[in-house]
PDB file of N, CA, C and O in Angstrom:
ATOM      1  N   MET A   1     -43.871 -79.722 -72.090  1.00  0.00           N
ATOM      2  CA  MET A   1     -42.453 -79.648 -71.691  1.00  0.00           C
ATOM      3  C   MET A   1     -42.575 -79.319 -70.309  1.00  0.00           C
ATOM      4  O   MET A   1     -42.308 -77.799 -70.062  1.00  0.00           O
ATOM      5  N   ALA A   2     -42.212 -79.847 -69.079  1.00  0.00           N
ATOM      6  CA  ALA A   2     -42.604 -79.712 -67.665  1.00  0.00           C
ATOM      7  C   ALA A   2     -41.037 -79.750 -67.286  1.00  0.00           C
ATOM      8  O   ALA A   2     -40.170 -80.528 -68.098  1.00  0.00           O
ATOM      9  N   HIS A   3     -40.540 -78.983 -66.184  1.00  0.00           N
ATOM     10  CA  HIS A   3     -39.514 -79.135 -65.832  1.00  0.00           C
ATOM     11  C   HIS A   3     -39.438 -78.863 -64.410  1.00  0.00           C
ATOM     12  O   HIS A   3     -40.636 -78.443 -63.713  1.00  0.00           O
ATOM     13  N   ASP A   4     -38.599 -79.365 -63.762  1.00  0.00           N
ATOM     14  CA  ASP A   4     -38.592 -79.527 -62.098  1.00  0.00           C
ATOM     15  C   ASP A   4     -37.826 -78.099 -61.460  1.00  0.00           C
ATOM     16  O   ASP A   4     -36.842 -77.657 -62.125  1.00  0.00           O
ATOM     17  N   HIS A   5     -38.544 -77.715 -60.378  1.00  0.00           N
ATOM     18  CA  HIS A   5     -37.813 -76.532 -59.600  1.00  0.00           C
ATOM     19  C   HIS A   5     -37.470 -77.082 -58.412  1.00  0.00           C
ATOM     20  O   HIS A   5     -37.317 -75.956 -57.525  1.00  0.00           O
ATOM     21  N   SER A   6     -37.047 -77.864 -58.159  1.00  0.00           N
ATOM     22  CA  SER A   6     -36.761 -78.662 -56.631  1.00  0.00           C
ATOM     23  C   SER A   6     -37.286 -78.442 -55.456  1.00  0.00           C
ATOM     24  O   SER A   6     -36.969 -77.784 -54.718  1.00  0.00           O
ATOM     25  N   GLY A   7     -38.912 -78.060 -55.647  1.00  0.00           N
ATOM     26  CA  GLY A   7     -39.575 -78.235 -54.577  1.00  0.00           C
ATOM     27  C   GLY A   7     -39.713 -76.537 -54.439  1.00  0.00           C
ATOM     28  O   GLY A   7     -40.333 -76.052 -53.396  1.00  0.00           O
ATOM     29  N   HIS A   8     -39.239 -75.397 -55.255  1.00  0.00           N
ATOM     30  CA  HIS A   8     -39.326 -73.998 -55.127  1.00  0.00           C
ATOM     31  C   HIS A   8     -40.550 -73.626 -55.940  1.00  0.00           C
ATOM     32  O   HIS A   8     -41.051 -74.158 -56.929  1.00  0.00           O
ATOM     33  N   SER A   9     -41.250 -72.763 -55.446  1.00  0.00           N
ATOM     34  CA  SER A   9     -42.567 -71.866 -56.104  1.00  0.00           C
ATOM     35  C   SER A   9     -42.078 -70.483 -57.039  1.00  0.00           C
ATOM     36  O   SER A   9     -41.353 -70.156 -56.268  1.00  0.00           O
ATOM     37  N   HIS A  10     -42.531 -70.219 -57.809  1.00  0.00           N
ATOM     38  CA  HIS A  10     -42.502 -68.739 -58.422  1.00  0.00           C
ATOM     39  C   HIS A  10     -43.659 -67.898 -58.055  1.00  0.00           C
ATOM     40  O   HIS A  10     -43.580 -66.978 -58.891  1.00  0.00           O
ATOM     41  N   ALA A  11     -44.867 -68.407 -57.667  1.00  0.00           N
ATOM     42  CA  ALA A  11     -45.919 -67.778 -57.113  1.00  0.00           C
ATOM     43  C   ALA A  11     -45.718 -66.343 -56.626  1.00  0.00           C
ATOM     44  O   ALA A  11     -44.407 -66.445 -55.277  1.00  0.00           O
ATOM     45  N   VAL A  12     -46.419 -65.106 -57.028  1.00  0.00           N
ATOM     46  CA  VAL A  12     -46.528 -63.816 -56.410  1.00  0.00           C
ATOM     47  C   VAL A  12     -47.105 -64.033 -54.780  1.00  0.00           C
ATOM     48  O   VAL A  12     -48.441 -64.287 -54.882  1.00  0.00           O
ATOM     49  N   ARG A  13     -46.444 -63.705 -53.729  1.00  0.00           N
ATOM     50  CA  ARG A  13     -47.414 -63.649 -52.457  1.00  0.00           C
ATOM     51  C   ARG A  13     -48.049 -62.507 -52.282  1.00  0.00           C
ATOM     52  O   ARG A  13     -48.063 -61.547 -53.121  1.00  0.00           O
ATOM     53  N   ALA A  14     -49.292 -62.545 -51.508  1.00  0.00           N
ATOM     54  CA  ALA A  14     -49.999 -61.332 -51.576  1.00  0.00           C
ATOM     55  C   ALA A  14     -49.190 -60.178 -51.220  1.00  0.00           C
ATOM     56  O   ALA A  14     -49.919 -59.106 -51.480  1.00  0.00           O
ATOM     57  N   ASP A  15     -48.660 -60.212 -50.326  1.00  0.00           N
ATOM     58  CA  ASP A  15     -48.023 -58.923 -49.807  1.00  0.00           C
ATOM     59  C   ASP A  15     -46.967 -58.278 -50.901  1.00  0.00           C
ATOM     60  O   ASP A  15     -46.174 -56.995 -50.310  1.00  0.00           O
ATOM     61  N   THR A  16     -46.759 -59.243 -51.710  1.00  0.00           N
ATOM     62  CA  THR A  16     -45.405 -58.433 -52.665  1.00  0.00           C
ATOM     63  C   THR A  16     -46.080 -57.234 -53.345  1.00  0.00           C
ATOM     64  O   THR A  16     -45.572 -56.174 -53.317  1.00  0.00           O
ATOM     65  N   ASP A  17     -47.293 -56.943 -53.778  1.00  0.00           N
ATOM     66  CA  ASP A  17     -47.759 -55.815 -54.494  1.00  0.00           C
ATOM     67  C   ASP A  17     -47.689 -54.663 -53.063  1.00  0.00           C
ATOM     68  O   ASP A  17     -47.309 -53.436 -53.628  1.00  0.00           O
ATOM     69  N   HIS A  18     -48.239 -54.990 -52.402  1.00  0.00           N
ATOM     70  CA  HIS A  18     -48.173 -53.966 -51.034  1.00  0.00           C
ATOM     71  C   HIS A  18     -46.899 -53.442 -50.913  1.00  0.00           C
ATOM     72  O   HIS A  18     -46.880 -52.208 -50.395  1.00  0.00           O
ATOM     73  N   GLY A  19     -45.637 -54.076 -50.511  1.00  0.00           N
ATOM     74  CA  GLY A  19     -44.515 -53.495 -50.319  1.00  0.00           C
ATOM     75  C   GLY A  19     -44.188 -52.951 -51.780  1.00  0.00           C
ATOM     76  O   GLY A  19     -43.405 -52.052 -51.265  1.00  0.00           O
ATOM     77  N   ARG A  20     -44.325 -53.169 -53.082  1.00  0.00           N
ATOM     78  CA  ARG A  20     -43.827 -52.504 -53.974  1.00  0.00           C
ATOM     79  C   ARG A  20     -44.824 -51.248 -54.221  1.00  0.00           C
ATOM     80  O   ARG A  20     -44.062 -50.105 -54.669  1.00  0.00           O
ATOM     81  N   LEU A  21     -45.850 -50.976 -53.691  1.00  0.00           N
ATOM     82  CA  LEU A  21     -46.582 -49.858 -53.748  1.00  0.00           C
ATOM     83  C   LEU A  21     -46.016 -48.739 -52.656  1.00  0.00           C
ATOM     84  O   LEU A  21     -45.783 -47.730 -52.779  1.00  0.00           O
ATOM     85  N   LYS A  22     -45.607 -49.399 -51.640  1.00  0.00           N
ATOM     86  CA  LYS A  22     -44.768 -48.331 -50.394  1.00  0.00           C
ATOM     87  C   LYS A  22     -43.827 -47.761 -51.115  1.00  0.00           C
ATOM     88  O   LYS A  22     -43.383 -46.919 -50.819  1.00  0.00           O
ATOM     89  N   LEU A  23     -42.837 -48.728 -51.994  1.00  0.00           N
ATOM     90  CA  LEU A  23     -41.841 -48.125 -52.151  1.00  0.00           C
ATOM     91  C   LEU A  23     -41.811 -47.099 -53.623  1.00  0.00           C
ATOM     92  O   LEU A  23     -41.353 -46.421 -53.355  1.00  0.00           O
ATOM     93  N   THR A  24     -42.843 -47.534 -54.207  1.00  0.00           N
ATOM     94  CA  THR A  24     -43.278 -46.406 -55.025  1.00  0.00           C
ATOM     95  C   THR A  24     -43.820 -45.217 -54.943  1.00  0.00           C
ATOM     96  O   THR A  24     -43.329 -44.269 -55.101  1.00  0.00           O
ATOM     97  N   LEU A  25     -44.814 -45.450 -53.650  1.00  0.00           N
ATOM     98  CA  LEU A  25     -45.063 -44.125 -53.250  1.00  0.00           C
ATOM     99  C   LEU A  25     -44.074 -43.262 -52.556  1.00  0.00           C
ATOM    100  O   LEU A  25     -44.052 -41.924 -52.703  1.00  0.00           O
ATOM    101  N   ALA A  26     -43.086 -43.788 -51.638  1.00  0.00           N
ATOM    102  CA  ALA A  26     -41.893 -42.952 -51.405  1.00  0.00           C
ATOM    103  C   ALA A  26     -41.334 -42.292 -52.466  1.00  0.00           C
ATOM    104  O   ALA A  26     -40.377 -41.603 -52.303  1.00  0.00           O
ATOM    105  N   LEU A  27     -40.382 -43.160 -53.417  1.00  0.00           N
ATOM    106  CA  LEU A  27     -39.950 -42.874 -54.596  1.00  0.00           C
ATOM    107  C   LEU A  27     -40.656 -41.581 -55.297  1.00  0.00           C
ATOM    108  O   LEU A  27     -40.100 -40.168 -55.218  1.00  0.00           O
ATOM    109  N   ILE A  28     -41.949 -41.632 -55.818  1.00  0.00           N
ATOM    110  CA  ILE A  28     -42.767 -40.334 -56.220  1.00  0.00           C
ATOM    111  C   ILE A  28     -42.875 -39.161 -55.016  1.00  0.00           C
ATOM    112  O   ILE A  28     -42.715 -38.108 -55.851  1.00  0.00           O
ATOM    113  N   VAL A  29     -43.080 -39.454 -53.986  1.00  0.00           N
ATOM    114  CA  VAL A  29     -42.985 -38.130 -53.112  1.00  0.00           C
ATOM    115  C   VAL A  29     -41.677 -37.451 -52.681  1.00  0.00           C
ATOM    116  O   VAL A  29     -41.643 -36.509 -52.765  1.00  0.00           O
ATOM    117  N   ALA A  30     -40.744 -38.511 -53.030  1.00  0.00           N
ATOM    118  CA  ALA A  30     -39.213 -37.781 -52.648  1.00  0.00           C
ATOM    119  C   ALA A  30     -39.001 -36.796 -54.029  1.00  0.00           C
ATOM    120  O   ALA A  30     -38.452 -35.759 -53.985  1.00  0.00           O
ATOM    121  N   PHE A  31     -39.199 -37.583 -55.393  1.00  0.00           N
ATOM    122  CA  PHE A  31     -39.293 -36.646 -56.502  1.00  0.00           C
ATOM    123  C   PHE A  31     -39.913 -35.706 -56.521  1.00  0.00           C
ATOM    124  O   PHE A  31     -39.811 -34.191 -56.957  1.00  0.00           O
ATOM    125  N   VAL A  32     -41.396 -35.630 -55.892  1.00  0.00           N
ATOM    126  CA  VAL A  32     -42.363 -34.501 -55.854  1.00  0.00           C
ATOM    127  C   VAL A  32     -41.474 -33.523 -55.363  1.00  0.00           C
ATOM    128  O   VAL A  32     -41.704 -32.204 -55.473  1.00  0.00           O
ATOM    129  N   ALA A  33     -41.037 -33.839 -53.956  1.00  0.00           N
ATOM    130  CA  ALA A  33     -40.243 -32.746 -53.066  1.00  0.00           C
ATOM    131  C   ALA A  33     -39.169 -32.400 -53.969  1.00  0.00           C
ATOM    132  O   ALA A  33     -38.848 -30.886 -53.589  1.00  0.00           O
ATOM    133  N   VAL A  34     -38.335 -32.868 -54.339  1.00  0.00           N
ATOM    134  CA  VAL A  34     -37.098 -32.406 -55.137  1.00  0.00           C
ATOM    135  C   VAL A  34     -37.611 -31.223 -56.051  1.00  0.00           C
ATOM    136  O   VAL A  34     -37.152 -30.110 -56.519  1.00  0.00           O
ATOM    137  N   GLU A  35     -38.324 -31.825 -56.793  1.00  0.00           N
ATOM    138  CA  GLU A  35     -39.116 -30.968 -58.136  1.00  0.00           C
ATOM    139  C   GLU A  35     -39.553 -29.876 -57.674  1.00  0.00           C
ATOM    140  O   GLU A  35     -39.288 -28.640 -58.145  1.00  0.00           O
ATOM    141  N   VAL A  36     -40.486 -29.535 -56.424  1.00  0.00           N
ATOM    142  CA  VAL A  36     -40.952 -28.481 -55.532  1.00  0.00           C
ATOM    143  C   VAL A  36     -39.721 -27.527 -55.288  1.00  0.00           C
ATOM    144  O   VAL A  36     -39.806 -26.306 -55.964  1.00  0.00           O
ATOM    145  N   GLY A  37     -38.743 -28.189 -54.821  1.00  0.00           N
ATOM    146  CA  GLY A  37     -37.705 -27.120 -54.348  1.00  0.00           C
ATOM    147  C   GLY A  37     -36.945 -26.821 -55.489  1.00  0.00           C
ATOM    148  O   GLY A  37     -36.503 -25.563 -55.180  1.00  0.00           O
ATOM    149  N   VAL A  38     -36.520 -27.464 -56.158  1.00  0.00           N
ATOM    150  CA  VAL A  38     -35.771 -26.936 -57.665  1.00  0.00           C
ATOM    151  C   VAL A  38     -36.692 -26.219 -58.214  1.00  0.00           C
ATOM    152  O   VAL A  38     -36.031 -24.913 -58.564  1.00  0.00           O
ATOM    153  N   GLY A  39     -37.849 -26.402 -58.536  1.00  0.00           N
ATOM    154  CA  GLY A  39     -38.744 -25.603 -59.340  1.00  0.00           C
ATOM    155  C   GLY A  39     -38.896 -24.192 -58.523  1.00  0.00           C
ATOM    156  O   GLY A  39     -38.952 -23.168 -59.463  1.00  0.00           O
ATOM    157  N   VAL A  40     -39.017 -23.957 -57.573  1.00  0.00           N
ATOM    158  CA  VAL A  40     -39.368 -22.883 -56.585  1.00  0.00           C
ATOM    159  C   VAL A  40     -37.816 -21.894 -56.518  1.00  0.00           C
ATOM    160  O   VAL A  40     -37.778 -21.091 -56.873  1.00  0.00           O
ATOM    161  N   VAL A  41     -36.492 -22.883 -56.559  1.00  0.00           N
ATOM    162  CA  VAL A  41     -35.225 -21.781 -56.172  1.00  0.00           C
ATOM    163  C   VAL A  41     -35.325 -21.346 -57.946  1.00  0.00           C
ATOM    164  O   VAL A  41     -34.422 -20.379 -58.144  1.00  0.00           O
ATOM    165  N   ALA A  42     -35.367 -22.248 -58.754  1.00  0.00           N
ATOM    166  CA  ALA A  42     -35.202 -22.165 -60.150  1.00  0.00           C
ATOM    167  C   ALA A  42     -36.519 -20.951 -60.984  1.00  0.00           C
ATOM    168  O   ALA A  42     -36.009 -20.652 -62.100  1.00  0.00           O
ATOM    169  N   HIS A  43     -37.363 -20.679 -60.411  1.00  0.00           N
ATOM    170  CA  HIS A  43     -38.378 -19.935 -61.065  1.00  0.00           C
ATOM    171  C   HIS A  43     -38.769 -21.091 -62.065  1.00  0.00           C
ATOM    172  O   HIS A  43     -39.012 -20.091 -63.124  1.00  0.00           O
ATOM    173  N   SER A  44     -39.076 -22.087 -62.156  1.00  0.00           N
ATOM    174  CA  SER A  44     -39.082 -23.422 -63.316  1.00  0.00           C
ATOM    175  C   SER A  44     -40.828 -23.687 -63.098  1.00  0.00           C
ATOM    176  O   SER A  44     -41.230 -24.508 -62.470  1.00  0.00           O
ATOM    177  N   LEU A  45     -41.849 -22.839 -63.869  1.00  0.00           N
ATOM    178  CA  LEU A  45     -42.844 -23.406 -64.042  1.00  0.00           C
ATOM    179  C   LEU A  45     -43.166 -24.900 -64.609  1.00  0.00           C
ATOM    180  O   LEU A  45     -44.177 -25.741 -63.942  1.00  0.00           O
ATOM    181  N   ALA A  46     -42.287 -25.232 -65.344  1.00  0.00           N
ATOM    182  CA  ALA A  46     -42.703 -26.666 -65.895  1.00  0.00           C
ATOM    183  C   ALA A  46     -41.993 -27.753 -64.568  1.00  0.00           C
ATOM    184  O   ALA A  46     -43.031 -28.774 -64.488  1.00  0.00           O
ATOM    185  N   LEU A  47     -41.273 -27.102 -64.017  1.00  0.00           N
ATOM    186  CA  LEU A  47     -40.955 -28.374 -62.633  1.00  0.00           C
ATOM    187  C   LEU A  47     -42.239 -28.272 -61.547  1.00  0.00           C
ATOM    188  O   LEU A  47     -42.135 -29.512 -61.288  1.00  0.00           O
ATOM    189  N   LEU A  48     -42.552 -27.064 -61.427  1.00  0.00           N
ATOM    190  CA  LEU A  48     -43.715 -27.001 -60.536  1.00  0.00           C
ATOM    191  C   LEU A  48     -44.801 -27.761 -61.274  1.00  0.00           C
ATOM    192  O   LEU A  48     -45.563 -28.285 -60.370  1.00  0.00           O
ATOM    193  N   SER A  49     -45.381 -27.582 -62.388  1.00  0.00           N
ATOM    194  CA  SER A  49     -46.508 -28.228 -62.772  1.00  0.00           C
ATOM    195  C   SER A  49     -46.059 -29.730 -63.020  1.00  0.00           C
ATOM    196  O   SER A  49     -46.914 -30.804 -62.748  1.00  0.00           O
ATOM    197  N   ASP A  50     -44.900 -30.329 -63.247  1.00  0.00           N
ATOM    198  CA  ASP A  50     -44.387 -31.767 -63.247  1.00  0.00           C
ATOM    199  C   ASP A  50     -44.720 -32.059 -62.005  1.00  0.00           C
ATOM    200  O   ASP A  50     -45.424 -33.205 -61.890  1.00  0.00           O
ATOM    201  N   ALA A  51     -44.069 -31.648 -60.697  1.00  0.00           N
ATOM    202  CA  ALA A  51     -44.580 -31.898 -59.537  1.00  0.00           C
ATOM    203  C   ALA A  51     -46.071 -32.013 -59.254  1.00  0.00           C
ATOM    204  O   ALA A  51     -46.220 -33.159 -58.357  1.00  0.00           O
ATOM    205  N   GLY A  52     -46.869 -31.024 -59.811  1.00  0.00           N
ATOM    206  CA  GLY A  52     -48.279 -31.219 -59.368  1.00  0.00           C
ATOM    207  C   GLY A  52     -48.528 -32.254 -60.131  1.00  0.00           C
ATOM    208  O   GLY A  52     -49.598 -33.131 -59.597  1.00  0.00           O
ATOM    209  N   HIS A  53     -48.328 -32.780 -61.143  1.00  0.00           N
ATOM    210  CA  HIS A  53     -48.771 -34.285 -61.925  1.00  0.00           C
ATOM    211  C   HIS A  53     -48.298 -35.088 -61.273  1.00  0.00           C
ATOM    212  O   HIS A  53     -49.178 -36.274 -61.232  1.00  0.00           O
ATOM    213  N   MET A  54     -47.288 -35.044 -60.766  1.00  0.00           N
ATOM    214  CA  MET A  54     -46.621 -36.566 -59.892  1.00  0.00           C
ATOM    215  C   MET A  54     -47.214 -36.393 -58.667  1.00  0.00           C
ATOM    216  O   MET A  54     -47.528 -37.493 -58.004  1.00  0.00           O
ATOM    217  N   LEU A  55     -47.792 -35.488 -58.262  1.00  0.00           N
ATOM    218  CA  LEU A  55     -48.766 -35.565 -56.784  1.00  0.00           C
ATOM    219  C   LEU A  55     -50.082 -36.107 -57.107  1.00  0.00           C
ATOM    220  O   LEU A  55     -50.521 -36.954 -56.423  1.00  0.00           O
ATOM    221  N   THR A  56     -50.422 -35.916 -58.479  1.00  0.00           N
ATOM    222  CA  THR A  56     -51.939 -36.815 -58.704  1.00  0.00           C
ATOM    223  C   THR A  56     -51.287 -38.351 -58.811  1.00  0.00           C
ATOM    224  O   THR A  56     -52.239 -39.155 -58.132  1.00  0.00           O
ATOM    225  N   ASP A  57     -50.052 -38.434 -59.574  1.00  0.00           N
ATOM    226  CA  ASP A  57     -49.654 -39.752 -59.372  1.00  0.00           C
ATOM    227  C   ASP A  57     -49.709 -40.257 -57.864  1.00  0.00           C
ATOM    228  O   ASP A  57     -50.101 -41.867 -57.682  1.00  0.00           O
ATOM    229  N   ALA A  58     -48.884 -39.802 -56.958  1.00  0.00           N
ATOM    230  CA  ALA A  58     -48.918 -40.027 -55.758  1.00  0.00           C
ATOM    231  C   ALA A  58     -50.203 -40.451 -55.373  1.00  0.00           C
ATOM    232  O   ALA A  58     -50.249 -41.485 -54.327  1.00  0.00           O
ATOM    233  N   ALA A  59     -51.320 -39.559 -55.325  1.00  0.00           N
ATOM    234  CA  ALA A  59     -52.569 -39.612 -55.110  1.00  0.00           C
ATOM    235  C   ALA A  59     -52.958 -41.166 -55.273  1.00  0.00           C
ATOM    236  O   ALA A  59     -53.684 -42.132 -54.529  1.00  0.00           O
ATOM    237  N   ALA A  60     -52.851 -41.265 -56.737  1.00  0.00           N
ATOM    238  CA  ALA A  60     -53.495 -42.647 -57.265  1.00  0.00           C
ATOM    239  C   ALA A  60     -52.490 -43.835 -56.534  1.00  0.00           C
ATOM    240  O   ALA A  60     -53.592 -44.756 -56.274  1.00  0.00           O
ATOM    241  N   ILE A  61     -51.507 -43.978 -56.105  1.00  0.00           N
ATOM    242  CA  ILE A  61     -50.921 -44.813 -55.882  1.00  0.00           C
ATOM    243  C   ILE A  61     -51.251 -45.165 -54.241  1.00  0.00           C
ATOM    244  O   ILE A  61     -51.179 -46.214 -53.740  1.00  0.00           O
ATOM    245  N   GLY A  62     -51.189 -44.030 -53.833  1.00  0.00           N
ATOM    246  CA  GLY A  62     -51.693 -43.865 -52.348  1.00  0.00           C
ATOM    247  C   GLY A  62     -53.162 -44.431 -52.037  1.00  0.00           C
ATOM    248  O   GLY A  62     -53.457 -45.263 -50.973  1.00  0.00           O
ATOM    249  N   PHE A  63     -54.120 -44.302 -53.074  1.00  0.00           N
ATOM    250  CA  PHE A  63     -55.470 -44.991 -52.655  1.00  0.00           C
ATOM    251  C   PHE A  63     -55.231 -46.435 -53.107  1.00  0.00           C
ATOM    252  O   PHE A  63     -55.661 -47.084 -52.523  1.00  0.00           O
ATOM    253  N   SER A  64     -54.423 -46.970 -54.178  1.00  0.00           N
ATOM    254  CA  SER A  64     -54.130 -48.475 -54.150  1.00  0.00           C
ATOM    255  C   SER A  64     -53.050 -49.216 -53.208  1.00  0.00           C
ATOM    256  O   SER A  64     -53.881 -50.108 -53.063  1.00  0.00           O
ATOM    257  N   LEU A  65     -52.681 -48.150 -52.230  1.00  0.00           N
ATOM    258  CA  LEU A  65     -52.224 -48.855 -51.273  1.00  0.00           C
ATOM    259  C   LEU A  65     -52.992 -48.981 -49.980  1.00  0.00           C
ATOM    260  O   LEU A  65     -53.198 -50.074 -49.524  1.00  0.00           O
ATOM    261  N   TRP A  66     -53.893 -48.042 -49.930  1.00  0.00           N
ATOM    262  CA  TRP A  66     -55.237 -48.132 -49.146  1.00  0.00           C
ATOM    263  C   TRP A  66     -55.931 -49.159 -49.377  1.00  0.00           C
ATOM    264  O   TRP A  66     -56.210 -50.176 -48.655  1.00  0.00           O
ATOM    265  N   ARG A  67     -56.368 -49.605 -50.743  1.00  0.00           N
ATOM    266  CA  ARG A  67     -57.428 -50.624 -50.997  1.00  0.00           C
ATOM    267  C   ARG A  67     -56.515 -51.999 -51.128  1.00  0.00           C
ATOM    268  O   ARG A  67     -57.025 -52.759 -50.720  1.00  0.00           O
ATOM    269  N   SER A  68     -55.226 -51.806 -51.153  1.00  0.00           N
ATOM    270  CA  SER A  68     -54.467 -53.451 -50.779  1.00  0.00           C
ATOM    271  C   SER A  68     -54.080 -53.616 -49.425  1.00  0.00           C
ATOM    272  O   SER A  68     -54.768 -54.761 -49.144  1.00  0.00           O
ATOM    273  N   ALA A  69     -54.159 -52.375 -48.685  1.00  0.00           N
ATOM    274  CA  ALA A  69     -54.205 -52.637 -47.037  1.00  0.00           C
ATOM    275  C   ALA A  69     -55.639 -53.467 -46.592  1.00  0.00           C
ATOM    276  O   ALA A  69     -55.604 -54.214 -45.870  1.00  0.00           O
ATOM    277  N   TRP A  70     -56.658 -52.660 -47.046  1.00  0.00           N
ATOM    278  CA  TRP A  70     -58.257 -53.063 -46.853  1.00  0.00           C
ATOM    279  C   TRP A  70     -58.646 -54.255 -47.457  1.00  0.00           C
ATOM    280  O   TRP A  70     -59.157 -54.910 -46.922  1.00  0.00           O
ATOM    281  N   ARG A  71     -58.031 -54.900 -48.571  1.00  0.00           N
ATOM    282  CA  ARG A  71     -58.110 -55.951 -48.968  1.00  0.00           C
ATOM    283  C   ARG A  71     -57.401 -57.270 -48.121  1.00  0.00           C
ATOM    284  O   ARG A  71     -58.290 -58.201 -47.929  1.00  0.00           O
ATOM    285  N   ARG A  72     -56.425 -57.065 -47.890  1.00  0.00           N
ATOM    286  CA  ARG A  72     -55.712 -58.135 -46.854  1.00  0.00           C
ATOM    287  C   ARG A  72     -56.271 -58.039 -45.775  1.00  0.00           C
ATOM    288  O   ARG A  72     -55.854 -58.746 -44.725  1.00  0.00           O
ATOM    289  N   ALA A  73     -57.110 -56.861 -45.085  1.00  0.00           N
ATOM    290  CA  ALA A  73     -57.353 -57.060 -43.817  1.00  0.00           C
ATOM    291  C   ALA A  73     -58.730 -57.836 -44.127  1.00  0.00           C
ATOM    292  O   ALA A  73     -59.314 -57.990 -42.540  1.00  0.00           O
ATOM    293  N   ARG A  74     -59.532 -58.164 -44.863  1.00  0.00           N
ATOM    294  CA  ARG A  74     -60.460 -58.481 -45.070  1.00  0.00           C
ATOM    295  C   ARG A  74     -60.230 -60.123 -44.928  1.00  0.00           C
ATOM    296  O   ARG A  74     -59.571 -60.798 -45.019  1.00  0.00           O
ATOM    297  N   PRO A  75     -61.425 -60.720 -44.069  1.00  0.00           N
ATOM    298  CA  PRO A  75     -61.599 -62.297 -43.705  1.00  0.00           C
ATOM    299  C   PRO A  75     -61.261 -63.104 -44.921  1.00  0.00           C
ATOM    300  O   PRO A  75     -62.009 -62.809 -46.277  1.00  0.00           O
ATOM    301  N   ARG A  76     -60.603 -64.172 -45.193  1.00  0.00           N
ATOM    302  CA  ARG A  76     -60.396 -65.217 -46.599  1.00  0.00           C
ATOM    303  C   ARG A  76     -61.595 -65.477 -47.098  1.00  0.00           C
ATOM    304  O   ARG A  76     -61.694 -65.769 -48.527  1.00  0.00           O
ATOM    305  N   GLY A  77     -62.529 -65.740 -46.581  1.00  0.00           N
ATOM    306  CA  GLY A  77     -63.982 -66.318 -47.553  1.00  0.00           C
ATOM    307  C   GLY A  77     -65.124 -65.073 -48.276  1.00  0.00           C
ATOM    308  O   GLY A  77     -65.657 -65.831 -48.855  1.00  0.00           O
ATOM    309  N   ARG A  78     -64.254 -64.210 -48.228  1.00  0.00           N
ATOM    310  CA  ARG A  78     -64.917 -63.333 -49.002  1.00  0.00           C
ATOM    311  C   ARG A  78     -64.736 -63.153 -50.408  1.00  0.00           C
ATOM    312  O   ARG A  78     -63.707 -63.181 -50.864  1.00  0.00           O
TER     313      ARG A  78
END
């Protein structure tokens, strides 16, 4: 069952993931900052430990973002 899309494509561009990773990293870092602030004010070890956990998530996303940028900078032939 083929159907026509009037000349447009649903393909994902190479920079789509890079933009989404940037947005995700920004959101995670913002949540970490809020959790640390509220955790300190409320003396909540639960919020502080969750902020630490989210910080490791941010590190992983940061690594993925770095890798994505590195891959995009490589010549196409490889």
